[in-house]
Structure formats: structure tokens, C-alpha cells
Amino acid sequence: MVVSIACVAGKGGVGKTTTCASLAGAFAERGRRVLAVDMDPQSNLTSGLGFNPYTLQHTVADVLVEPAHSVDEVVASTRWQNLHLLPASPDLSAVEAALPTSLDRELRLREPLQRDCRDYDFVLFDTPPSFGFHTVCVLAAADFVLIPVQMSGYAIKGLKETLRTVHETRQRLNPRLRVLGLLPTFVVPRTRFSRDMLEALSAIPNLRVFETAIKVTVKLQETALAGEPVTAYASSSYAATAYRALADEVLNAVIADAERGD
């Protein structure tokens, strides 16, 4: 069974791309076949996994423009066993305008992935920090949504907007879509603010908050420049250990939701 998870947040700088890359690395090193899909024209996941977005011959835009295009022809193998990438480039920003206006245009990612990606265990999506066409395409294709929540004063407002978009997409395009959980990021445990934010998240009804909380650490900042997931770049670091723990939590959450029939 392929499990597809979208990392979604309406604000940039919350650790969304880092989480997508790190979680992909954690699953891959444990023998899971992973496809990371970059649906952000900023292409940070693509560069974060070691590719130059400006020199790629084929990207996810090819699949969106021509859904009959085989995903296998576009997927790139990374330097790490079991980890593959459906890359993006800045040209992705022009795709929406190039597509014909139709009721199913937001399904142009789902159909090729369902057809061509049955050999993967996990498909992990990175999305833009907005709720436009690219993000809705991902939500229409995903099984689950993982929401990074930065410890900031605007976190709850941003979370409400994300949940509203997920609900609307579930109603309109993807009835199987559900929120897997909230991931606290940029946590400073010694501060009262972070502790209060964690309590506020835990008080939200019917939403799982992962026990793993991603603390502020320079290693995660360095991974973007290194073009490696933190599990490879700093394998014994706190950050790598945290994302491995998150991978365990995600897997257990997927199993629990399946058993409940959610």
C-alpha cells in the first residue's frame, strides 16, 4: 500500500521543506521506498536533495501539463538508496496559466501518481507556502496532511487557514483526505512561550499533536546548503534523531488511523 503525505503550511519558514526532506531520509534509511514530490516553484526540496533546479531536463511540470507523461521518466534517483525525487523548477509557477480551464484540472497530479507510483511505500509532498493551485493539487492527491506549526504568535491563525483548506478540498475533491497530525517546530523548550504554545496545540480537539517536537538547531539550517537530508548530513545529531522518532510516530499514526477506519 502506498501512503501519501502532504506537508502543508500557509506560511513560509516553518520547517515544511526541511520536514519533508528529513522524513523522506528517515524512511529511506529504514528500507522504505520513498518518492519525494516537490510542488513548490521555489524548488527548495529539489535543491535540498542535491539537485540544481535550473539544469533539470524534466520536472513535475511535465506531468501536470501532460498527465499521460510517465512519472518514471521524470523521477530522479538521489544519492541515497530508496529515496527518489519528482523535482521542480521555477517554471512550475507558469503551469496553472498554461492548463485548460476544466473541472478536473486540480486532479492532474493525482491520476499520474496513482497510475505510476505503486511500487513506493511513501510519497511525501512539499507544497508552496500558500493555498493556491499547486497546494490544492497536492491535497487532491494525498491520503494525509502533516502540518508543521512554528512556535510563533501567528501559529494558531495560520493553522486555522490550513485546516479550512484541507476541509474544503476534502469536501470538493478528495473525501479520503485527513489530517495526520501537527508537528511543533522551532521549539525552544526552556521558554514559557514554547511551553504555552505546545499546551494550546494539545488543547485543540480531534487533532493529533506529535510527541516529537523539532527544536531550533543550526544543523537543520545547514542541510539546505549541503543538499542533504539531516539524517545523512548529520546522522548522529539531535535533529536526525528527532526526525527518526517522527518517522516512527507517523508510521504508527497511519496504522492507527487505518485500524479505526478513518
Coordinates of N, CA and C in Angstrom, one line a residue, residues 15-220:
G15 N 9.5 25.2 8.6 CA 10.2 23.9 8.6 C 9.5 22.9 7.7
K16 N 8.7 23.3 6.8 CA 7.9 22.4 6.0 C 8.8 21.6 5.0
T17 N 9.6 22.3 4.3 CA 10.5 21.6 3.3 C 11.5 20.8 4.1
T18 N 12.1 21.3 5.2 CA 13.0 20.5 6.0 C 12.4 19.3 6.5
T19 N 11.2 19.4 6.9 CA 10.4 18.2 7.4 C 10.2 17.2 6.3
C20 N 9.8 17.6 5.2 CA 9.6 16.7 4.1 C 10.9 16.0 3.7
A21 N 12.0 16.7 3.6 CA 13.3 16.1 3.2 C 13.8 15.1 4.3
S22 N 13.7 15.6 5.6 CA 14.2 14.8 6.7 C 13.4 13.5 6.9
L23 N 12.1 13.7 6.8 CA 11.2 12.5 7.0 C 11.5 11.5 5.8
A24 N 11.7 12.0 4.6 CA 12.0 11.1 3.5 C 13.3 10.4 3.7
G25 N 14.3 11.1 4.3 CA 15.6 10.5 4.6 C 15.4 9.4 5.7
A26 N 14.6 9.7 6.7 CA 14.4 8.8 7.8 C 13.7 7.5 7.3
F27 N 12.7 7.6 6.5 CA 12.0 6.4 6.0 C 13.0 5.6 5.0
A28 N 13.7 6.3 4.2 CA 14.5 5.7 3.2 C 15.6 4.8 3.8
E29 N 16.3 5.4 4.9 CA 17.4 4.7 5.5 C 16.9 3.4 6.3
R30 N 15.6 3.3 6.5 CA 15.0 2.1 7.1 C 14.4 1.2 6.1
G31 N 14.8 1.4 4.8 CA 14.4 0.4 3.8 C 13.1 0.7 3.1
R32 N 12.4 1.8 3.5 CA 11.2 2.1 2.8 C 11.5 2.8 1.5
R33 N 10.7 2.5 0.4 CA 10.9 3.2 -0.8 C 10.1 4.4 -0.8
V34 N 10.8 5.6 -1.0 CA 10.2 6.9 -0.8 C 10.3 7.7 -2.1
L35 N 9.2 8.3 -2.5 CA 9.2 9.3 -3.6 C 8.8 10.7 -2.9
A36 N 9.8 11.6 -3.0 CA 9.6 13.0 -2.6 C 9.1 13.8 -3.8
V37 N 8.0 14.5 -3.6 CA 7.5 15.3 -4.7 C 7.5 16.8 -4.4
D38 N 8.2 17.5 -5.2 CA 8.4 19.0 -5.0 C 7.3 19.7 -5.8
M39 N 6.3 20.3 -5.2 CA 5.3 21.0 -5.9 C 5.4 22.5 -5.5
D40 N 6.5 23.0 -5.1 CA 6.7 24.4 -4.9 C 7.6 25.0 -5.9
P41 N 7.2 26.0 -6.6 CA 8.1 26.6 -7.7 C 9.4 27.2 -7.1
Q42 N 9.5 27.4 -5.8 CA 10.8 27.8 -5.2 C 11.8 26.7 -5.3
S43 N 11.3 25.4 -5.4 CA 12.2 24.3 -5.7 C 13.1 24.0 -4.5
N44 N 12.8 24.3 -3.3 CA 13.7 24.1 -2.2 C 13.9 22.7 -1.9
L45 N 12.9 21.8 -2.0 CA 13.1 20.4 -1.8 C 14.0 19.8 -2.8
T46 N 13.9 20.3 -4.0 CA 14.8 19.8 -5.1 C 16.2 20.1 -4.8
S47 N 16.5 21.3 -4.5 CA 17.9 21.7 -4.1 C 18.3 21.1 -2.8
G48 N 17.4 20.9 -1.9 CA 17.7 20.3 -0.6 C 18.0 18.8 -0.7
L49 N 17.7 18.2 -1.8 CA 18.1 16.8 -2.0 C 19.2 16.7 -3.1
G50 N 19.9 17.8 -3.3 CA 21.1 17.7 -4.1 C 21.0 18.0 -5.6
F51 N 19.9 18.6 -6.1 CA 19.7 18.9 -7.5 C 19.7 20.4 -7.7
N52 N 20.2 20.8 -8.9 CA 20.1 22.2 -9.4 C 18.8 22.3 -10.2
P53 N 17.8 23.1 -9.6 CA 16.5 23.2 -10.3 C 16.6 23.8 -11.7
Y54 N 17.7 24.6 -12.0 CA 17.8 25.3 -13.2 C 18.4 24.5 -14.3
T55 N 18.9 23.3 -14.0 CA 19.5 22.4 -15.1 C 18.8 21.1 -15.4
L56 N 17.6 21.0 -14.8 CA 16.9 19.7 -15.0 C 16.2 19.7 -16.3
Q57 N 16.2 18.6 -17.0 CA 15.5 18.5 -18.3 C 14.0 18.2 -18.1
H58 N 13.7 17.5 -17.1 CA 12.3 17.2 -16.8 C 11.9 17.4 -15.4
T59 N 10.7 17.9 -15.1 CA 10.3 18.2 -13.8 C 8.8 17.8 -13.6
V60 N 8.3 18.0 -12.4 CA 6.9 17.7 -12.2 C 5.9 18.5 -13.1
A61 N 6.4 19.6 -13.6 CA 5.6 20.4 -14.5 C 5.2 19.6 -15.8
D62 N 6.1 18.7 -16.2 CA 5.8 17.9 -17.4 C 4.6 17.0 -17.1
V63 N 4.5 16.5 -15.9 CA 3.4 15.6 -15.6 C 2.1 16.4 -15.5
L64 N 2.2 17.6 -15.0 CA 1.0 18.4 -14.8 C 0.4 18.8 -16.2
V65 N 1.3 19.2 -17.1 CA 0.9 19.7 -18.4 C 0.4 18.6 -19.3
E66 N 1.1 17.4 -19.1 CA 0.7 16.3 -19.9 C 0.5 15.0 -19.0
P67 N -0.6 14.8 -18.4 CA -0.8 13.7 -17.5 C -0.5 12.3 -18.0
A68 N -0.5 12.2 -19.3 CA -0.1 10.9 -19.9 C 1.4 10.7 -19.9
H69 N 2.1 11.7 -19.6 CA 3.6 11.6 -19.4 C 3.9 10.7 -18.2
S70 N 4.8 9.7 -18.5 CA 5.1 8.8 -17.4 C 5.9 9.4 -16.3
V71 N 5.4 9.2 -15.0 CA 6.1 9.8 -13.9 C 7.5 9.2 -13.8
D72 N 7.7 7.9 -14.2 CA 9.0 7.3 -14.2 C 10.0 8.0 -15.0
E73 N 9.6 8.7 -16.1 CA 10.5 9.4 -17.0 C 11.0 10.7 -16.3
V74 N 10.3 11.1 -15.3 CA 10.7 12.4 -14.7 C 11.4 12.2 -13.3
V75 N 11.1 11.1 -12.7 CA 11.7 10.8 -11.4 C 13.2 10.7 -11.4
A76 N 13.9 11.4 -10.5 CA 15.3 11.3 -10.4 C 15.7 10.5 -9.2
S77 N 16.8 9.7 -9.3 CA 17.3 8.9 -8.2 C 18.3 9.9 -7.4
T78 N 18.1 9.9 -6.1 CA 19.0 10.7 -5.3 C 20.3 9.9 -5.0
R79 N 21.2 10.4 -4.2 CA 22.4 9.7 -3.8 C 22.1 8.7 -2.7
W80 N 20.9 8.7 -2.2 CA 20.6 7.8 -1.1 C 19.7 6.7 -1.5
Q81 N 20.0 5.5 -1.1 CA 19.2 4.3 -1.5 C 17.8 4.5 -1.0
N82 N 16.9 4.1 -1.9 CA 15.4 4.1 -1.6 C 14.8 5.4 -1.7
L83 N 15.5 6.5 -1.9 CA 14.9 7.8 -2.0 C 15.0 8.4 -3.4
H84 N 13.8 8.7 -3.9 CA 13.7 9.3 -5.3 C 12.9 10.6 -5.2
L85 N 13.1 11.4 -6.2 CA 12.6 12.7 -6.3 C 11.8 13.0 -7.6
L86 N 10.6 13.6 -7.4 CA 9.9 14.2 -8.6 C 10.2 15.7 -8.4
P87 N 11.2 16.2 -9.2 CA 11.7 17.5 -8.9 C 10.8 18.6 -9.5
A88 N 11.2 19.8 -9.0 CA 10.5 21.1 -9.5 C 11.6 22.0 -10.0
S89 N 11.1 23.0 -10.7 CA 11.9 24.2 -11.1 C 11.1 25.4 -11.0
P90 N 11.6 26.6 -11.1 CA 10.8 27.8 -11.1 C 9.8 27.9 -12.2
D91 N 9.9 27.1 -13.3 CA 9.0 27.1 -14.3 C 7.6 26.5 -13.9
L92 N 7.6 25.9 -12.7 CA 6.3 25.3 -12.2 C 5.3 26.4 -12.0
S93 N 5.8 27.6 -11.7 CA 4.8 28.7 -11.4 C 4.0 29.1 -12.6
A94 N 4.4 28.7 -13.8 CA 3.7 29.1 -15.0 C 2.7 28.0 -15.4
V95 N 2.7 26.9 -14.8 CA 1.8 25.8 -15.2 C 0.4 26.0 -15.1
E96 N -0.1 26.7 -14.0 CA -1.5 26.9 -13.9 C -2.1 27.7 -15.1
A97 N -1.4 28.7 -15.5 CA -1.9 29.5 -16.6 C -1.9 28.8 -17.9
A98 N -1.0 27.8 -18.0 CA -0.9 27.0 -19.3 C -2.0 25.9 -19.4
L99 N -2.6 25.6 -18.3 CA -3.6 24.5 -18.3 C -4.9 24.9 -18.8
P100 N -5.7 24.1 -19.5 CA -7.0 24.4 -19.9 C -7.9 24.5 -18.7
T101 N -8.9 25.4 -18.8 CA -9.9 25.6 -17.7 C -10.8 24.4 -17.7
S102 N -10.8 23.6 -16.7 CA -11.7 22.4 -16.6 C -11.9 22.1 -15.2
L103 N -13.0 21.3 -14.9 CA -13.3 21.0 -13.6 C -12.3 20.0 -12.9
D104 N -11.6 19.3 -13.7 CA -10.6 18.3 -13.2 C -9.2 18.7 -13.2
R105 N -8.9 20.0 -13.4 CA -7.5 20.5 -13.6 C -6.7 20.2 -12.3
E106 N -7.4 20.3 -11.1 CA -6.7 20.0 -9.9 C -6.4 18.6 -9.6
L107 N -6.9 17.7 -10.5 CA -6.6 16.3 -10.3 C -5.5 15.8 -11.2
R108 N -4.8 16.7 -11.9 CA -3.8 16.4 -12.8 C -2.5 15.8 -12.2
L109 N -2.4 15.9 -10.9 CA -1.2 15.2 -10.2 C -1.7 13.9 -9.7
R110 N -2.9 13.8 -9.2 CA -3.4 12.6 -8.6 C -3.4 11.4 -9.6
E111 N -3.9 11.6 -10.7 CA -4.1 10.5 -11.7 C -2.8 9.9 -12.1
P112 N -1.7 10.6 -12.5 CA -0.5 10.0 -12.9 C 0.2 9.3 -11.7
L113 N 0.1 9.9 -10.5 CA 0.8 9.2 -9.4 C 0.1 7.9 -9.0
Q114 N -1.2 7.9 -9.1 CA -1.9 6.6 -8.8 C -1.6 5.6 -9.8
R115 N -1.3 6.0 -11.0 CA -1.0 5.1 -12.1 C 0.4 4.5 -12.1
D116 N 1.4 5.4 -11.7 CA 2.8 5.1 -11.9 C 3.6 4.9 -10.6
C117 N 3.0 5.1 -9.5 CA 3.8 5.1 -8.3 C 3.4 4.0 -7.3
R118 N 3.0 2.9 -7.8 CA 2.5 1.8 -6.9 C 3.6 1.1 -6.2
D119 N 4.9 1.2 -6.6 CA 6.0 0.5 -6.1 C 6.6 1.2 -4.9
Y120 N 6.1 2.4 -4.5 CA 6.6 3.1 -3.4 C 5.9 2.8 -2.1
D121 N 6.6 2.9 -1.0 CA 5.9 2.8 0.3 C 5.3 4.1 0.8
F122 N 6.1 5.2 0.5 CA 5.6 6.5 0.9 C 5.8 7.5 -0.2
V123 N 4.9 8.4 -0.4 CA 5.0 9.6 -1.3 C 4.8 10.8 -0.4
L124 N 5.9 11.6 -0.3 CA 5.9 12.8 0.5 C 5.9 14.1 -0.3
F125 N 4.9 14.9 -0.1 CA 4.8 16.1 -0.9 C 5.3 17.4 -0.2
D126 N 6.1 18.2 -0.9 CA 6.3 19.5 -0.4 C 5.5 20.5 -1.1
T127 N 4.9 21.5 -0.5 CA 4.0 22.5 -1.1 C 4.4 23.9 -0.9
P128 N 3.9 24.8 -1.7 CA 4.2 26.2 -1.5 C 3.6 26.7 -0.2
P129 N 4.1 27.9 0.3 CA 3.5 28.5 1.5 C 2.3 29.3 1.2
S130 N 1.3 28.7 0.5 CA 0.1 29.3 0.1 C -0.9 28.2 -0.2
F131 N -2.2 28.6 -0.5 CA -3.2 27.6 -0.7 C -3.8 27.7 -2.1
G132 N -2.9 28.0 -3.1 CA -3.4 28.1 -4.4 C -3.4 26.8 -5.2
F133 N -3.3 26.8 -6.5 CA -3.5 25.7 -7.4 C -2.5 24.5 -7.0
H134 N -1.2 24.8 -6.8 CA -0.3 23.8 -6.5 C -0.6 23.0 -5.3
T135 N -0.9 23.7 -4.2 CA -1.2 23.1 -2.9 C -2.5 22.2 -3.1
V136 N -3.5 22.8 -3.7 CA -4.8 22.0 -3.9 C -4.5 20.8 -4.7
C137 N -3.7 20.8 -5.7 CA -3.3 19.6 -6.5 C -2.8 18.5 -5.6
V138 N -1.9 19.0 -4.7 CA -1.3 18.0 -3.7 C -2.4 17.4 -2.8
L139 N -3.2 18.3 -2.2 CA -4.2 17.8 -1.3 C -5.2 16.9 -2.0
A140 N -5.4 17.1 -3.3 CA -6.3 16.2 -4.0 C -5.7 14.8 -4.3
A141 N -4.4 14.8 -4.1 CA -3.6 13.5 -4.4 C -3.2 12.8 -3.1
A142 N -3.3 13.4 -2.0 CA -2.7 12.9 -0.8 C -3.7 12.1 0.0
D143 N -3.2 11.2 0.9 CA -4.0 10.5 1.9 C -4.1 11.3 3.2
F144 N -2.9 11.9 3.5 CA -2.8 12.5 4.8 C -2.1 13.9 4.7
V145 N -2.4 14.7 5.7 CA -1.7 16.0 5.8 C -1.0 16.1 7.1
L146 N 0.3 16.5 7.0 CA 1.1 16.7 8.2 C 1.4 18.2 8.2
I147 N 1.1 18.9 9.3 CA 1.1 20.3 9.4 C 2.2 20.8 10.3
P148 N 3.3 21.3 9.8 CA 4.3 21.9 10.8 C 3.8 23.2 11.3
V149 N 3.9 23.3 12.6 CA 3.4 24.5 13.3 C 4.6 25.2 14.1
Q150 N 5.0 26.3 13.6 CA 6.1 27.1 14.2 C 5.6 27.7 15.5
M151 N 6.5 27.7 16.5 CA 6.1 28.3 17.7 C 6.2 29.8 17.6
S152 N 5.1 30.4 17.1 CA 5.1 31.9 16.9 C 3.7 32.4 17.3
G153 N 3.5 33.7 17.4 CA 2.2 34.2 17.8 C 1.2 34.1 16.7
Y154 N 1.6 33.8 15.5 CA 0.6 33.7 14.4 C 0.3 32.2 14.1
A155 N 0.8 31.3 14.9 CA 0.7 29.9 14.5 C -0.8 29.4 14.5
I156 N -1.6 29.8 15.5 CA -2.9 29.3 15.5 C -3.8 29.9 14.4
K157 N -3.6 31.1 14.0 CA -4.3 31.7 12.9 C -3.9 31.0 11.6
G158 N -2.6 30.7 11.4 CA -2.2 30.0 10.2 C -2.7 28.6 10.2
L159 N -2.8 28.0 11.3 CA -3.3 26.6 11.4 C -4.8 26.5 11.0
K160 N -5.5 27.5 11.5 CA -7.0 27.6 11.1 C -7.2 27.7 9.6
E161 N -6.3 28.5 8.9 CA -6.4 28.6 7.5 C -6.1 27.3 6.8
T162 N -5.0 26.6 7.3 CA -4.7 25.4 6.7 C -5.8 24.3 6.9
L163 N -6.3 24.2 8.1 CA -7.4 23.3 8.3 C -8.6 23.6 7.4
R164 N -8.9 24.8 7.2 CA -10.1 25.2 6.4 C -9.8 24.7 4.9
T165 N -8.6 24.9 4.4 CA -8.3 24.5 3.1 C -8.4 23.0 3.0
V166 N -7.9 22.3 4.0 CA -8.0 20.8 4.0 C -9.4 20.4 3.9
H167 N -10.3 21.0 4.7 CA -11.7 20.6 4.8 C -12.3 20.9 3.5
E168 N -12.1 22.0 2.8 CA -12.7 22.4 1.6 C -12.3 21.4 0.5
T169 N -11.0 21.0 0.5 CA -10.5 20.1 -0.5 C -11.1 18.7 -0.3
R170 N -11.3 18.3 1.0 CA -11.9 17.0 1.3 C -13.3 17.0 0.7
Q171 N -14.1 18.1 0.9 CA -15.4 18.2 0.5 C -15.6 18.1 -1.0
R172 N -14.6 18.8 -1.7 CA -14.8 19.0 -3.1 C -14.1 18.0 -4.0
L173 N -12.9 17.5 -3.5 CA -12.0 16.7 -4.4 C -11.6 15.4 -3.9
N174 N -11.4 15.3 -2.6 CA -10.7 14.1 -2.0 C -11.3 13.7 -0.7
P175 N -12.4 13.0 -0.7 CA -13.0 12.6 0.6 C -12.2 11.7 1.5
R176 N -11.1 11.1 1.0 CA -10.3 10.3 1.9 C -9.2 11.1 2.7
L177 N -9.1 12.3 2.3 CA -8.0 13.2 2.9 C -8.3 13.4 4.4
R178 N -7.3 13.2 5.2 CA -7.4 13.6 6.6 C -6.1 14.1 7.2
V179 N -6.2 14.8 8.3 CA -5.0 15.4 8.9 C -4.4 14.3 9.8
L180 N -3.1 14.0 9.5 CA -2.4 13.0 10.3 C -2.0 13.6 11.6
G181 N -1.5 14.8 11.6 CA -1.1 15.4 12.9 C -0.4 16.7 12.7
L182 N -0.2 17.4 13.9 CA 0.5 18.7 13.9 C 2.0 18.4 14.4
L183 N 2.9 19.0 13.8 CA 4.3 18.9 14.2 C 4.8 20.2 14.7
P184 N 5.1 20.4 16.0 CA 5.7 21.6 16.5 C 7.1 21.8 16.0
T185 N 7.4 23.0 15.5 CA 8.7 23.3 15.0 C 9.3 24.6 15.6
F186 N 10.6 24.7 15.6 CA 11.3 25.9 16.1 C 10.9 26.0 17.6
V187 N 10.9 24.9 18.3 CA 10.6 24.9 19.7 C 11.9 25.2 20.5
V188 N 11.7 26.1 21.5 CA 12.7 26.4 22.5 C 12.2 25.9 23.8
P189 N 12.5 24.7 24.3 CA 11.8 24.1 25.4 C 11.9 24.9 26.7
R190 N 13.0 25.7 26.9 CA 13.2 26.4 28.1 C 12.4 27.6 28.2
T191 N 11.7 28.1 27.2 CA 11.0 29.3 27.2 C 9.5 29.0 27.5
R192 N 8.9 29.9 28.3 CA 7.5 29.7 28.7 C 6.6 29.8 27.4
F193 N 7.0 30.6 26.5 CA 6.2 30.8 25.3 C 6.0 29.5 24.5
S194 N 7.1 28.8 24.3 CA 7.0 27.5 23.6 C 6.2 26.5 24.4
R195 N 6.3 26.5 25.7 CA 5.5 25.6 26.5 C 4.1 25.9 26.4
D196 N 3.7 27.2 26.4 CA 2.3 27.6 26.3 C 1.8 27.3 25.0
M197 N 2.6 27.4 23.9 CA 2.1 27.1 22.6 C 1.8 25.6 22.5
L198 N 2.7 24.8 23.0 CA 2.5 23.3 23.0 C 1.2 23.0 23.7
E199 N 1.0 23.6 24.8 CA -0.3 23.3 25.6 C -1.5 23.8 24.7
A200 N -1.4 24.9 24.1 CA -2.5 25.4 23.2 C -2.8 24.4 22.1
L201 N -1.8 23.9 21.5 CA -2.0 22.9 20.4 C -2.6 21.6 20.9
S202 N -2.1 21.2 22.1 CA -2.6 19.9 22.7 C -4.1 20.1 23.1
A203 N -4.6 21.3 23.3 CA -5.9 21.5 23.7 C -6.9 21.5 22.5
I204 N -6.4 21.5 21.3 CA -7.3 21.6 20.1 C -8.0 20.2 20.0
P205 N -9.3 20.1 20.0 CA -9.9 18.8 20.0 C -9.8 18.1 18.6
N206 N -9.7 16.8 18.7 CA -9.7 15.9 17.5 C -8.5 16.1 16.5
L207 N -7.4 16.6 17.1 CA -6.2 16.8 16.3 C -5.0 16.1 17.0
R208 N -4.3 15.3 16.4 CA -3.1 14.6 17.0 C -2.0 15.7 16.9
V209 N -1.3 15.8 18.0 CA 0.0 16.6 18.1 C 1.1 15.6 18.3
F210 N 2.0 15.5 17.4 CA 3.1 14.5 17.5 C 4.0 14.8 18.8
E211 N 4.4 13.8 19.5 CA 5.2 14.0 20.7 C 6.6 14.5 20.3
T212 N 7.0 14.2 19.1 CA 8.3 14.7 18.6 C 8.1 16.2 18.3
A213 N 9.0 17.0 18.9 CA 9.0 18.5 18.7 C 10.3 18.9 18.1
I214 N 10.3 19.6 17.0 CA 11.6 20.0 16.4 C 12.1 21.2 17.0
K215 N 13.2 21.1 17.7 CA 13.9 22.3 18.4 C 14.7 23.1 17.4
V216 N 15.0 24.3 17.8 CA 15.8 25.2 17.0 C 17.2 24.6 17.0
T217 N 17.8 24.4 15.8 CA 19.2 23.8 15.7 C 19.8 24.2 14.4
V218 N 21.1 24.6 14.5 CA 21.8 25.1 13.3 C 21.9 24.0 12.3
K219 N 21.9 22.7 12.7 CA 22.1 21.6 11.7 C 21.1 21.6 10.7
L220 N 19.8 21.9 11.0 CA 18.8 21.9 10.1 C 18.9 23.1 9.1

